[in-house]
Short mmCIF file of C-alpha atoms and ligand atoms in Angstrom, two decimals:
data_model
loop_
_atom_site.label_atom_id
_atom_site.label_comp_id
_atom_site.label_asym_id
_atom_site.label_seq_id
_atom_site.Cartn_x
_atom_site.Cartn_y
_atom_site.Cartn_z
CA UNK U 1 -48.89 -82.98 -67.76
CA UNK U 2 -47.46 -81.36 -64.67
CA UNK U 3 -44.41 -81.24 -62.93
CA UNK U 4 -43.22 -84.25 -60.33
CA UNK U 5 -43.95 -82.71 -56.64
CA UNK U 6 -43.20 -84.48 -53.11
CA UNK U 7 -45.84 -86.39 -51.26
CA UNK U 8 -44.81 -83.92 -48.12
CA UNK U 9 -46.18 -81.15 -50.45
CA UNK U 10 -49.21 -83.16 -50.95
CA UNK U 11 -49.71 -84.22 -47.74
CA UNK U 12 -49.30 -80.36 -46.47
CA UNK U 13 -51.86 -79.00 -48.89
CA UNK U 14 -54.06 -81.37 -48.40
CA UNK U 15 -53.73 -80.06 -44.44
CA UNK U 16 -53.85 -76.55 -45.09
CA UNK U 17 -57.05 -77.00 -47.73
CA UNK U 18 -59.27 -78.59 -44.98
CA UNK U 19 -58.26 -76.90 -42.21
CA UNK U 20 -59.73 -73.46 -44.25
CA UNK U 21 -62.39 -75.68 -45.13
CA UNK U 22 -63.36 -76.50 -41.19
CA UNK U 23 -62.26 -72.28 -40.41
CA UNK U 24 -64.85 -71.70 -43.03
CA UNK U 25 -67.51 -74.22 -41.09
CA UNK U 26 -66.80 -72.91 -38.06
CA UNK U 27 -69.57 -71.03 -36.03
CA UNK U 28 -72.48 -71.83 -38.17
CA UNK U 29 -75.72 -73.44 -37.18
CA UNK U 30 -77.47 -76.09 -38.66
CA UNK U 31 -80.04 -73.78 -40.10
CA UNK U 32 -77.25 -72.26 -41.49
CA UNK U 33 -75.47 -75.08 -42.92
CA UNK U 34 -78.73 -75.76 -44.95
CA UNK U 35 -79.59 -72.30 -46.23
CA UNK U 36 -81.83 -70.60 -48.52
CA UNK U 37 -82.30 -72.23 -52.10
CA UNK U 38 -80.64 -69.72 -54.25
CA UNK U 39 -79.02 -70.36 -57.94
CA UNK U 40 -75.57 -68.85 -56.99
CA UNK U 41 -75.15 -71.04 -53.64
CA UNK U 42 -75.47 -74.46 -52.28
CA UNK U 43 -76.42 -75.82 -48.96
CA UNK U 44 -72.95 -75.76 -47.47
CA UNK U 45 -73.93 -79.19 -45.83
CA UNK U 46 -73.45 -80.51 -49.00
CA UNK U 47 -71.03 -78.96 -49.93
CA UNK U 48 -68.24 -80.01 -47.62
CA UNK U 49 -69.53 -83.48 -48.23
CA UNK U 50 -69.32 -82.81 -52.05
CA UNK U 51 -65.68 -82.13 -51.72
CA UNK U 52 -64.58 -85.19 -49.78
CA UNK U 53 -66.31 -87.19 -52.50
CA UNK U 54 -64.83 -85.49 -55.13
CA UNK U 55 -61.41 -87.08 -53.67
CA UNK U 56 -62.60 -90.42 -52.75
CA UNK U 57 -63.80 -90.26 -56.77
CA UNK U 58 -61.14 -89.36 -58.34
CA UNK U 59 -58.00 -90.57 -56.41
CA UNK U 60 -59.16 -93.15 -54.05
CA UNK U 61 -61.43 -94.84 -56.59
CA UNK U 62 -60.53 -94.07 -60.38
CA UNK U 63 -56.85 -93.82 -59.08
CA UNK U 64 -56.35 -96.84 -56.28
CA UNK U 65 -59.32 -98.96 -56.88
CA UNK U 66 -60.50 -98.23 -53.20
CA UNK U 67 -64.47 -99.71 -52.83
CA UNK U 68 -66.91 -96.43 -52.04
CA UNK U 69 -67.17 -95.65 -48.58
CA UNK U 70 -70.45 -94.20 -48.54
CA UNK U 71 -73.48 -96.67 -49.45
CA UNK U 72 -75.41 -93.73 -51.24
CA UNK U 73 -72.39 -91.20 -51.86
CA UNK U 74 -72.57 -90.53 -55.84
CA UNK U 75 -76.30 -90.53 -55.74
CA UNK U 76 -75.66 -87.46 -52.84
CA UNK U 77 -72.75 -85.61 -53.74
CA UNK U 78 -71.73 -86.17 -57.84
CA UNK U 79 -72.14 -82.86 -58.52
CA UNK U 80 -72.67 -83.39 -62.58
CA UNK U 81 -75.80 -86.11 -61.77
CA UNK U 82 -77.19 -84.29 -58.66
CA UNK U 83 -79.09 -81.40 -60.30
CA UNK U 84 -78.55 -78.04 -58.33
CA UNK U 85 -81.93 -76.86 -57.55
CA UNK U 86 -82.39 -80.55 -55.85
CA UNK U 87 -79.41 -80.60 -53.32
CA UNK U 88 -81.21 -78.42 -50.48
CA UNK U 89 -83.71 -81.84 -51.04
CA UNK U 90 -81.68 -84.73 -50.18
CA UNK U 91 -81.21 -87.01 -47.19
CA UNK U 92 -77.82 -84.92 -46.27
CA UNK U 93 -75.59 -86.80 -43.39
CA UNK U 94 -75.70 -84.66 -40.11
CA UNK U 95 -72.77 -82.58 -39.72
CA UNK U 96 -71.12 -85.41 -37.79
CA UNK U 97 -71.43 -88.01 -39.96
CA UNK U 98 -70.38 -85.43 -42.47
CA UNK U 99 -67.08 -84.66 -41.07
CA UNK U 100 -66.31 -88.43 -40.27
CA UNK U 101 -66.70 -89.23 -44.08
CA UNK U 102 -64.15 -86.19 -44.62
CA UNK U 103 -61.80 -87.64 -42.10
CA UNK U 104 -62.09 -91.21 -43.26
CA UNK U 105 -61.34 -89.98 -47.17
CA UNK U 106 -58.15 -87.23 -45.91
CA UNK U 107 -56.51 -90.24 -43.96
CA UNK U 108 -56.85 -92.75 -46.92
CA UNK U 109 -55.52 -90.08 -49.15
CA UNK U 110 -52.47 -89.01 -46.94
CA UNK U 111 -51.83 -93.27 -46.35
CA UNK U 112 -51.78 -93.24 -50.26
CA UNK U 113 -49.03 -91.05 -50.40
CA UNK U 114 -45.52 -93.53 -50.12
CA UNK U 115 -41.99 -92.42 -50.72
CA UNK U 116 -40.15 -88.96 -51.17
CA UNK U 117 -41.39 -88.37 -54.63
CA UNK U 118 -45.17 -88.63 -55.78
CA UNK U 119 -45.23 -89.61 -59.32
CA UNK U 120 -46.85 -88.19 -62.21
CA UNK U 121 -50.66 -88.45 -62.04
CA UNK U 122 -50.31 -88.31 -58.27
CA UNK U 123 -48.65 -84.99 -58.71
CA UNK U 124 -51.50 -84.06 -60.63
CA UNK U 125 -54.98 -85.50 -59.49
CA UNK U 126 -53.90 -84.55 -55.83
CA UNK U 127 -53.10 -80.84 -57.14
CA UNK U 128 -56.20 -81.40 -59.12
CA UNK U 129 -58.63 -82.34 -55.99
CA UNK U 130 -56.98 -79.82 -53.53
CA UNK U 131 -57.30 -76.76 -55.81
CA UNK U 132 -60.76 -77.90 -56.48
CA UNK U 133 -60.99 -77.84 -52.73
CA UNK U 134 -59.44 -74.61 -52.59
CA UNK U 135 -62.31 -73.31 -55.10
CA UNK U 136 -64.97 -74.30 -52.91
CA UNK U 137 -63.58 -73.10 -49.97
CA UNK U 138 -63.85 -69.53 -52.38
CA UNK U 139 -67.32 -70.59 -52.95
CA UNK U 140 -68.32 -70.65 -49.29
CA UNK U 141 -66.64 -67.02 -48.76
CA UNK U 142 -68.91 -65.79 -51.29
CA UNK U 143 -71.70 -68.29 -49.75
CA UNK U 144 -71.38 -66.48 -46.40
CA UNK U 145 -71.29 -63.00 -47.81
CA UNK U 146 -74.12 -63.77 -50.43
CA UNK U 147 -76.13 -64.77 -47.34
CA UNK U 148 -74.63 -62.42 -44.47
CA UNK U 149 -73.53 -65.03 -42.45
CA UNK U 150 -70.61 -63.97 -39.66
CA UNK U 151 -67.07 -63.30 -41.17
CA UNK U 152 -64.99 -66.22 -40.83
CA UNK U 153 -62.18 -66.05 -38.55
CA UNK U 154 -59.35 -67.17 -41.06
CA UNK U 155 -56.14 -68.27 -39.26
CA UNK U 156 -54.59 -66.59 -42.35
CA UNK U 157 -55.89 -62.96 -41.75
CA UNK U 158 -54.29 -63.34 -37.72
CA UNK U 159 -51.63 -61.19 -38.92
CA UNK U 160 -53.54 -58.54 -40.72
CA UNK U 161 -53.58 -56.79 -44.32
CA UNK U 162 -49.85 -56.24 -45.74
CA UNK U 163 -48.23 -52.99 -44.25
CA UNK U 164 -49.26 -50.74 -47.50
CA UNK U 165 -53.27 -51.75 -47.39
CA UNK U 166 -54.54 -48.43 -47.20
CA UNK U 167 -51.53 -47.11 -50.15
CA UNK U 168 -54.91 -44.98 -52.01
CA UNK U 169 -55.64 -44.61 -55.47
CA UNK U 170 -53.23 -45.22 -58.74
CA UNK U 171 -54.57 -43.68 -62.11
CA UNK U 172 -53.28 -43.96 -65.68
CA UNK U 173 -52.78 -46.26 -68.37
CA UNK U 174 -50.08 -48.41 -68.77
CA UNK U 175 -49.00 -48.93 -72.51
CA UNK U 176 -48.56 -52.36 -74.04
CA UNK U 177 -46.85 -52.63 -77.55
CA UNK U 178 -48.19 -55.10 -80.00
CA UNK U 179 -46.99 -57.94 -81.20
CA UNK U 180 -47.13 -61.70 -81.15
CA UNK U 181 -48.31 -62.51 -78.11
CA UNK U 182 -48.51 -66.35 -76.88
CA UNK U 183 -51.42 -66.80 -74.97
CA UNK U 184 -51.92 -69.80 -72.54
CA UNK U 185 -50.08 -71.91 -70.70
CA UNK U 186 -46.70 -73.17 -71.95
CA UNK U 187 -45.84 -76.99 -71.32
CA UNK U 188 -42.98 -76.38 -69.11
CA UNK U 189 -45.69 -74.49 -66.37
CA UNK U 190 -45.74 -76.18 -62.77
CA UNK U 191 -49.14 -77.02 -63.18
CA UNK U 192 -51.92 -76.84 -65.76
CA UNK U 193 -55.73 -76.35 -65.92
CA UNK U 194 -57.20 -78.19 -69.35
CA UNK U 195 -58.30 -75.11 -70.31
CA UNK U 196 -55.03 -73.24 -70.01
CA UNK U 197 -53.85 -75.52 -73.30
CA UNK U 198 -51.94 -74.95 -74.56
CA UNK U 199 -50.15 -71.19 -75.33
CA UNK U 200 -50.87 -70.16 -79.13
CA UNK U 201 -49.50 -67.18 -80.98
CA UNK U 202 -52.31 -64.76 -81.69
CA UNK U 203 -51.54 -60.81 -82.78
CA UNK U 204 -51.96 -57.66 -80.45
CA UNK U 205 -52.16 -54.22 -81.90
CA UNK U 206 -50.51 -51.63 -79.20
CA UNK U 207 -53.02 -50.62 -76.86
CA UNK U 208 -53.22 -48.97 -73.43
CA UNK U 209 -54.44 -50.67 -70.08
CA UNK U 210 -55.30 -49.48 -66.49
CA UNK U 211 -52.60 -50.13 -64.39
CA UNK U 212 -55.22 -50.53 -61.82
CA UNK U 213 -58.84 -52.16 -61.05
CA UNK U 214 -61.62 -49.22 -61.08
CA UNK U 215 -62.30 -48.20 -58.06
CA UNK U 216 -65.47 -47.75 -55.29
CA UNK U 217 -64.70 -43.82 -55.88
CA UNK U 218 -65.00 -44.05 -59.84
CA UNK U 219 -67.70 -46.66 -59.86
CA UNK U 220 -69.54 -44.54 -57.33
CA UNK U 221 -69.64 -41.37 -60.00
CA UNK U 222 -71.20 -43.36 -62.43
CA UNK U 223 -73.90 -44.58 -59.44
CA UNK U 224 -73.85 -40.95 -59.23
CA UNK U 225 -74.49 -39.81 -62.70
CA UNK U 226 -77.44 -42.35 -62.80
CA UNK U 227 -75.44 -44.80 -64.69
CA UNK U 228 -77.61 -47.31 -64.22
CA UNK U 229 -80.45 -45.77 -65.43
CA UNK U 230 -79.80 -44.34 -68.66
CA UNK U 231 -79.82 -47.34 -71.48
CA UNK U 232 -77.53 -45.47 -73.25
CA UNK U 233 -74.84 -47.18 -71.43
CA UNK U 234 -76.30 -50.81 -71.44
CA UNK U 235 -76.19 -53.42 -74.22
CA UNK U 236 -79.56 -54.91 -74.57
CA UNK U 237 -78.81 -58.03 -72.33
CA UNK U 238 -77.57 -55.61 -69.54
CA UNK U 239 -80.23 -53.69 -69.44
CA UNK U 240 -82.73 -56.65 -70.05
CA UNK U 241 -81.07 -57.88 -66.83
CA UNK U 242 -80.76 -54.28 -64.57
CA UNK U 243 -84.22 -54.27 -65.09
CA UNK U 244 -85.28 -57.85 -63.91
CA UNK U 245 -83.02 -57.10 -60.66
CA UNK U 246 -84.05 -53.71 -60.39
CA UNK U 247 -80.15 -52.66 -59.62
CA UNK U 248 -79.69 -49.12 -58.98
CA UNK U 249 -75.76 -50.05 -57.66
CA UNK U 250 -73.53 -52.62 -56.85
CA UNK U 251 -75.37 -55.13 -54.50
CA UNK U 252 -74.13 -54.65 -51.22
CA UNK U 253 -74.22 -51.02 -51.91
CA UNK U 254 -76.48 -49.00 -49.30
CA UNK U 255 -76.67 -44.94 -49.18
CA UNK U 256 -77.48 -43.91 -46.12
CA UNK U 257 -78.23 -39.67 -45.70
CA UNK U 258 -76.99 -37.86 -48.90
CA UNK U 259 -73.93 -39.49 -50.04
CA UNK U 260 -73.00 -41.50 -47.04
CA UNK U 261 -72.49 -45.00 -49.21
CA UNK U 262 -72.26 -48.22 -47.20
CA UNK U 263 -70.98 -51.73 -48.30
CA UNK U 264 -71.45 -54.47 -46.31
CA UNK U 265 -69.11 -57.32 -45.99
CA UNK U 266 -70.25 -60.05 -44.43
CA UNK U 267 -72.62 -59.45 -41.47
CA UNK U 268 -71.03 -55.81 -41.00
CA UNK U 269 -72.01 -52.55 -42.44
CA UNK U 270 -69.05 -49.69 -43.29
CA UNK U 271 -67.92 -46.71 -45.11
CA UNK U 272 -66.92 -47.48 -48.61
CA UNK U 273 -63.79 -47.51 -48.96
CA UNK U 274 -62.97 -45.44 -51.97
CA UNK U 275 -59.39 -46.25 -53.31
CA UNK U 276 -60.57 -50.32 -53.17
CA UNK U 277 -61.45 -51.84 -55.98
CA UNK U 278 -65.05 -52.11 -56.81
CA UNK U 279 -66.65 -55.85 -56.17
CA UNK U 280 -69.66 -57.49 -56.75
CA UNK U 281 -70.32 -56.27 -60.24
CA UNK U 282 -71.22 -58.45 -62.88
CA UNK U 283 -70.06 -58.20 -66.40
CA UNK U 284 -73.23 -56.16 -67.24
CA UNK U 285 -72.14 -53.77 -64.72
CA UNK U 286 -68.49 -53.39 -65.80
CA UNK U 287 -69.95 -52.97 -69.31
CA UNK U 288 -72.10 -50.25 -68.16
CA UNK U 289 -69.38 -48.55 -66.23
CA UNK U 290 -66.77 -48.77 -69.38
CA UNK U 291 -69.03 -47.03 -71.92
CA UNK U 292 -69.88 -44.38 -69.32
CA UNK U 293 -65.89 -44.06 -68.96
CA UNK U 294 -65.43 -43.89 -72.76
CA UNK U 295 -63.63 -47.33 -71.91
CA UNK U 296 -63.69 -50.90 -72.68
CA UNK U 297 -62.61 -54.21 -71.33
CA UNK U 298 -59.46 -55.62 -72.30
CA UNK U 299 -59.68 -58.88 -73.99
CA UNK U 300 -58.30 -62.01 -72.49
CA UNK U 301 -55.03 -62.10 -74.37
CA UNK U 302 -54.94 -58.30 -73.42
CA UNK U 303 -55.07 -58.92 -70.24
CA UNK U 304 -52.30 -61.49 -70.33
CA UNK U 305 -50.07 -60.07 -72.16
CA UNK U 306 -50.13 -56.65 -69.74
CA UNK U 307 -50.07 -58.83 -67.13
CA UNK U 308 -47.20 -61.20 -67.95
CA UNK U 309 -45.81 -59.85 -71.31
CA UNK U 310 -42.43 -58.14 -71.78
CA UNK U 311 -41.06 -55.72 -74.18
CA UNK U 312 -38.36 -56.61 -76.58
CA UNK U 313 -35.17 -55.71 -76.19
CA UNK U 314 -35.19 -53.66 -79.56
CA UNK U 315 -38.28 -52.20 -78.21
CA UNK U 316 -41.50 -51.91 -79.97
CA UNK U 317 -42.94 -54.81 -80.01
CA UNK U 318 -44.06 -57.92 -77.22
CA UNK U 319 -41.13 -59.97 -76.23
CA UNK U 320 -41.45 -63.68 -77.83
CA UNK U 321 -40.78 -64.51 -73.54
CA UNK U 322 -43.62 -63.95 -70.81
CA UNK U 323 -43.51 -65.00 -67.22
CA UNK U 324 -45.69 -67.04 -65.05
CA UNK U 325 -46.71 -64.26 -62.84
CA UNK U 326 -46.35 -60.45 -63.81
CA UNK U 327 -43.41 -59.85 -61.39
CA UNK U 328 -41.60 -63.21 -62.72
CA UNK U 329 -41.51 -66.60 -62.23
CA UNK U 330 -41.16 -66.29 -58.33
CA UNK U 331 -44.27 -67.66 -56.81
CA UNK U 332 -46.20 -64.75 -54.89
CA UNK U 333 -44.92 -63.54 -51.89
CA UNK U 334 -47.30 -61.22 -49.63
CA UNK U 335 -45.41 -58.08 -50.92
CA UNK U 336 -46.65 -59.08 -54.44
CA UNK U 337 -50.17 -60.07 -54.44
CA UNK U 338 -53.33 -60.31 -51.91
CA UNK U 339 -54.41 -63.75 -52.03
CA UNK U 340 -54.85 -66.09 -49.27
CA UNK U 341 -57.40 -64.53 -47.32
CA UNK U 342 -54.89 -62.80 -45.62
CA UNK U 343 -57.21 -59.69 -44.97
CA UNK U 344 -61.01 -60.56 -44.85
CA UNK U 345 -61.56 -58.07 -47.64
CA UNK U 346 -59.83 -55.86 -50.19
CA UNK U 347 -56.95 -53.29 -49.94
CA UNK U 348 -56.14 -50.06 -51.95
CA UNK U 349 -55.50 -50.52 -55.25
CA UNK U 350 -52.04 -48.58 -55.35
CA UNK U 351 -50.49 -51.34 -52.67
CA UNK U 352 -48.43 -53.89 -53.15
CA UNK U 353 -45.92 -52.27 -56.18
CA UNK U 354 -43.54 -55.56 -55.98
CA UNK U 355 -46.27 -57.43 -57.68
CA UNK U 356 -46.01 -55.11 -60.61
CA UNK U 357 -46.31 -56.45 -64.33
CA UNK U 358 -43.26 -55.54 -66.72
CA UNK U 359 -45.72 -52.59 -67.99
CA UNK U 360 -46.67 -51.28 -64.98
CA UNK U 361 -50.02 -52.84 -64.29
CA UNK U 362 -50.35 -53.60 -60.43
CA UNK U 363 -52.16 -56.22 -58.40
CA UNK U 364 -52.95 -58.20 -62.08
CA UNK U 365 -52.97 -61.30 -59.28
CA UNK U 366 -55.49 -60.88 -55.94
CA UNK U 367 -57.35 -58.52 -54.20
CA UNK U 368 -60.41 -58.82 -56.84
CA UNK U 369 -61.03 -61.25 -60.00
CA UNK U 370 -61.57 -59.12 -63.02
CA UNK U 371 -63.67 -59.52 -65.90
CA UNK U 372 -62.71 -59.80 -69.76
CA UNK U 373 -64.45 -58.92 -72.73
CA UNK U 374 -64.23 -62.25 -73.79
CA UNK U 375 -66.79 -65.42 -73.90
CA UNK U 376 -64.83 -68.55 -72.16
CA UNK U 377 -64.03 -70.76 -75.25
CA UNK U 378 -61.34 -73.52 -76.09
CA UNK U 379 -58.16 -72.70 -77.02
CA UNK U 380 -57.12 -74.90 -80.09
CA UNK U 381 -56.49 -78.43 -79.96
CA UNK U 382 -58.52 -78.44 -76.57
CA UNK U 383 -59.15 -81.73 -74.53
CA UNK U 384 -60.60 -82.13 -71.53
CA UNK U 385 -58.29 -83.70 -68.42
CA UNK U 386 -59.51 -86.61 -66.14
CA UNK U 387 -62.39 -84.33 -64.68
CA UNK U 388 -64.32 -83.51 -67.86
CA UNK U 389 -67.01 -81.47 -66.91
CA UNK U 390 -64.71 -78.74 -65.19
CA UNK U 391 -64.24 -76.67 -68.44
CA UNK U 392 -66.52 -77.87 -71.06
CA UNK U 393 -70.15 -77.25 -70.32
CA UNK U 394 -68.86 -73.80 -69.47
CA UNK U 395 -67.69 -73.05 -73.00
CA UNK U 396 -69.26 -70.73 -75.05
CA UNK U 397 -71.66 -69.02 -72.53
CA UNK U 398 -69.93 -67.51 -69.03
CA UNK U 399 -67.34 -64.89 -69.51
CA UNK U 400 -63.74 -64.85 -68.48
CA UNK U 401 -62.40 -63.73 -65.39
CA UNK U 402 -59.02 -63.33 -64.46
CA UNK U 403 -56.22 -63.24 -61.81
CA UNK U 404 -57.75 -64.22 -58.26
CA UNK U 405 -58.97 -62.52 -55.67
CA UNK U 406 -57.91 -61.85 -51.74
CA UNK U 407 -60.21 -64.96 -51.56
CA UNK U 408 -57.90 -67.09 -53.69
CA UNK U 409 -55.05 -69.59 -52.96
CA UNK U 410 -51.47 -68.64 -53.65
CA UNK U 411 -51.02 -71.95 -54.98
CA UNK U 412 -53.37 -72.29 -57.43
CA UNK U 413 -53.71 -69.13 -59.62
CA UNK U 414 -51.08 -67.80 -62.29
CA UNK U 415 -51.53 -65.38 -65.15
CA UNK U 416 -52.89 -67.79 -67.11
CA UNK U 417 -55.29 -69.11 -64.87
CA UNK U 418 -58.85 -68.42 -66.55
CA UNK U 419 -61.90 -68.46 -64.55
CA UNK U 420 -65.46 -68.01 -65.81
CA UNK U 421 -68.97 -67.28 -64.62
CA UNK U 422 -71.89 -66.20 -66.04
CA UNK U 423 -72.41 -62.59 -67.19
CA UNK U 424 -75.18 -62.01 -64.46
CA UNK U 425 -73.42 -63.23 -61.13
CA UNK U 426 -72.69 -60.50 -58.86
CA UNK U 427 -71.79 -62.36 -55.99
CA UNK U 428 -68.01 -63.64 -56.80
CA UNK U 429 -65.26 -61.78 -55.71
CA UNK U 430 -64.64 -59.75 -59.20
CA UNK U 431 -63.90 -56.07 -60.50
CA UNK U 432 -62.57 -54.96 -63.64
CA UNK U 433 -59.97 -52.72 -64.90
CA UNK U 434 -60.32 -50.98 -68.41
CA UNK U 435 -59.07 -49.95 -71.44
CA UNK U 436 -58.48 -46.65 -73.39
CA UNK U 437 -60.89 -46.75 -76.26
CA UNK U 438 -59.16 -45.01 -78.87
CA UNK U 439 -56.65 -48.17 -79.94
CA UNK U 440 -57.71 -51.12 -81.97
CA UNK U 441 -60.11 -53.52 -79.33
FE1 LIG C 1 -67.07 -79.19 -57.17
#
């Protein structure tokens, strides 16, 4: 299970989770509430209102045996039985009525919450329901870039990006030795994802790892060097899929005169910044880029293990220890990873050096999700938790992502957090780094 928390905790993330929410509401028209009917978005109307349900669901009814307070509320917002392509179709409350059903369910929740100590599946369902709060709230960040909507005014970006945003590049490899290598989440971790369980030994050969996410500058020479038009450098489902979107570069790539590149973020236009890390790519894309680089993608248990491995005191081999985040067992701090929104955007790659892994490899947590090699499949003896859709029908066909992004609560994502979309999206907030080629992968 997870660890015993206090209901203050509770009740403050619970707080801090819908006021993003209502930041990332805030300024948008009705029109714009609805939106266009896309695969990789939903009506943000229903959205919001999916949330609140999700929390009457699972805590105020499964948990406390409260009655539903909407007549109609699973047949709207159960996001399992209400088929995606039909939401933009259904008899949505008005934005009003909307934000009184949130109320109503956040005030029953926080009245729910007696005593000092929450106990055990408190500490866990309300985790459960905020973080899957916090995950929409990442949703409608990508929602309102997919669809160049404003940029949010985030109460968390008031005080800028950390002092060291604009630190530049970093190149080389860091080196990881093999071993045994336990990936997954250990029992004793503050809080766990079903799909995190449990850690398992597998074996690592040696190998060598970026220690940082590609960049807009090296993505941009393989733009350059017509990467994306020569198959040579696709596997057939890439280029089955460059062709079908007709992608000459990442998506919110422009070129202006010669080789004045723009990206936009959000409603806004600007230079491309060219010692950030590269976003919007899909795993097609990062493919691409790696066999143009002589590269690959680390596997997931590569990944982990540069990320939160150690070496052995002997040396030579993977420590049988790891941490919960590559700088320790600290939770972040803002010197150690760019999560939060605390900048509407990315940073340099080479900032924020306290948040480096025990090999080297920097900013494994924030700034951008990054892809692995790897399908998202079980680890063994998996079962799903109380929500049993949130890993399951994902299995087996989206790819793995790792480590959060600037978009991403502090609170939620570890180094063994695993995150997963499908091989085509280019919208979520992810990048890659590599690996060299010429060790065992
Ligand atoms: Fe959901």
């Amino acid at each position: 299970m997870s660890s015993i928390v206090t209901t203050a905790y509770l009740a403050d993330i619970l707080r801090d989770a819908r006021s993003r929410t209502l930041e990332l509401l805030h300024g948008l028209d009705a029109q714009q509430l609805i939106g266009p009917r896309l695969a990789t978005v939903n009506p943000m109307l229903w959205e919001i209102g999916h949330v609140a349900w999700f929390y009457e669901y699972f805590i105020l009814r499964r948990l406390y045996g409260h009655k539903p307070i909407l007549a109609n509320g699973d047949a709207l917002y159960d996001s399992i039985r209400v088929a995606h392509d039909t939401r933009w179709d259904l008899p949505l409350l008005s934005l009003e009525a909307t934000l009184d059903y949130m109320g109503r369910v956040h005030e029953a929740l926080i009245g729910r919450l007696q005593g000092t100590l929450a106990d055990e599946t408190e500490s866990f369902i309300y985790r459960f329901a905020t973080f899957h709060e916090d995950m929409h709230d990442e949703a409608f960040l990508w929602t309102r870039q997919t669809l160049a909507y404003p940029r949010p005014a985030l109460g968390s970006a008031a005080q800028g990006p950390p002092t060291d945003a604009a630190a530049g590049g970093l190149s080389g490899d860091a080196e990881v030795p093999g071993g045994t290598f336990w990936l997954g989440s250990p029992p004793n971790a503050p809080f766990l994802f079903d799909n995190e369980k449990w850690a398992h030994p597998v074996t690592l050969a040696a190998f060598r790892i970026a220690r940082a996410p590609v960049t807009n500058a090296q993505f941009l020479a393989f733009v350059a060097d017509a990467g994306y038009r020569r198959q040579e450098f696709w596997d057939e489902a890439g280029w089955h899929w460059r062709l079908g979107a007709g992608a000459e570069h990442p998506v919110y790539w422009r070129r202006d005169a010669g080789d004045d590149w723009r990206l936009r973020r959000f409603e806004a236009w600007s230079a491309l910044a060219p010692d950030q890390p590269v976003v919007h790519v899909n795993w097609y894309e990062a493919n691409a880029y790696c066999r143009w680089a002589g590269r690959r993608l680390p596997t997931e248990a590569e990944w982990e293990a540069a990320a939160l491995g150690e070496p052995a005191a002997n040396g030579g081999e993977l420590a049988a220890r790891k941490r919960l985040y590559p700088w320790g067992d600290r939770e972040p701090t803002e010197a150690q990873a760019h999560l939060d929104g605390r900048a509407l955007g990315c940073i340099d790659v080479a900032a924020l050096l306290a948040g480096d892994s025990a090999f080297g490899c920097r900013q494994m947590l924030g700034n951008v999700w990054e892809w692995t090699r790897d399908t998202f499949a079980p680890y063994p003896g998996f079962a799903p938790d109380a929500y049993r859709e949130y890993s399951q029908p994902l299995f087996g066909h989206t790819k793995v992502l790792r480590g959060g992004a600037w978009t991403s609560r502090s609170r939620m994502v570890r180094g063994t957090y695993r995150n997963y979309f499908g091989p085509e999206r280019r919208d979520v907030f992810a990048g890659f780094r590599t690996c060299a080629l010429d060790d065992d992968g």
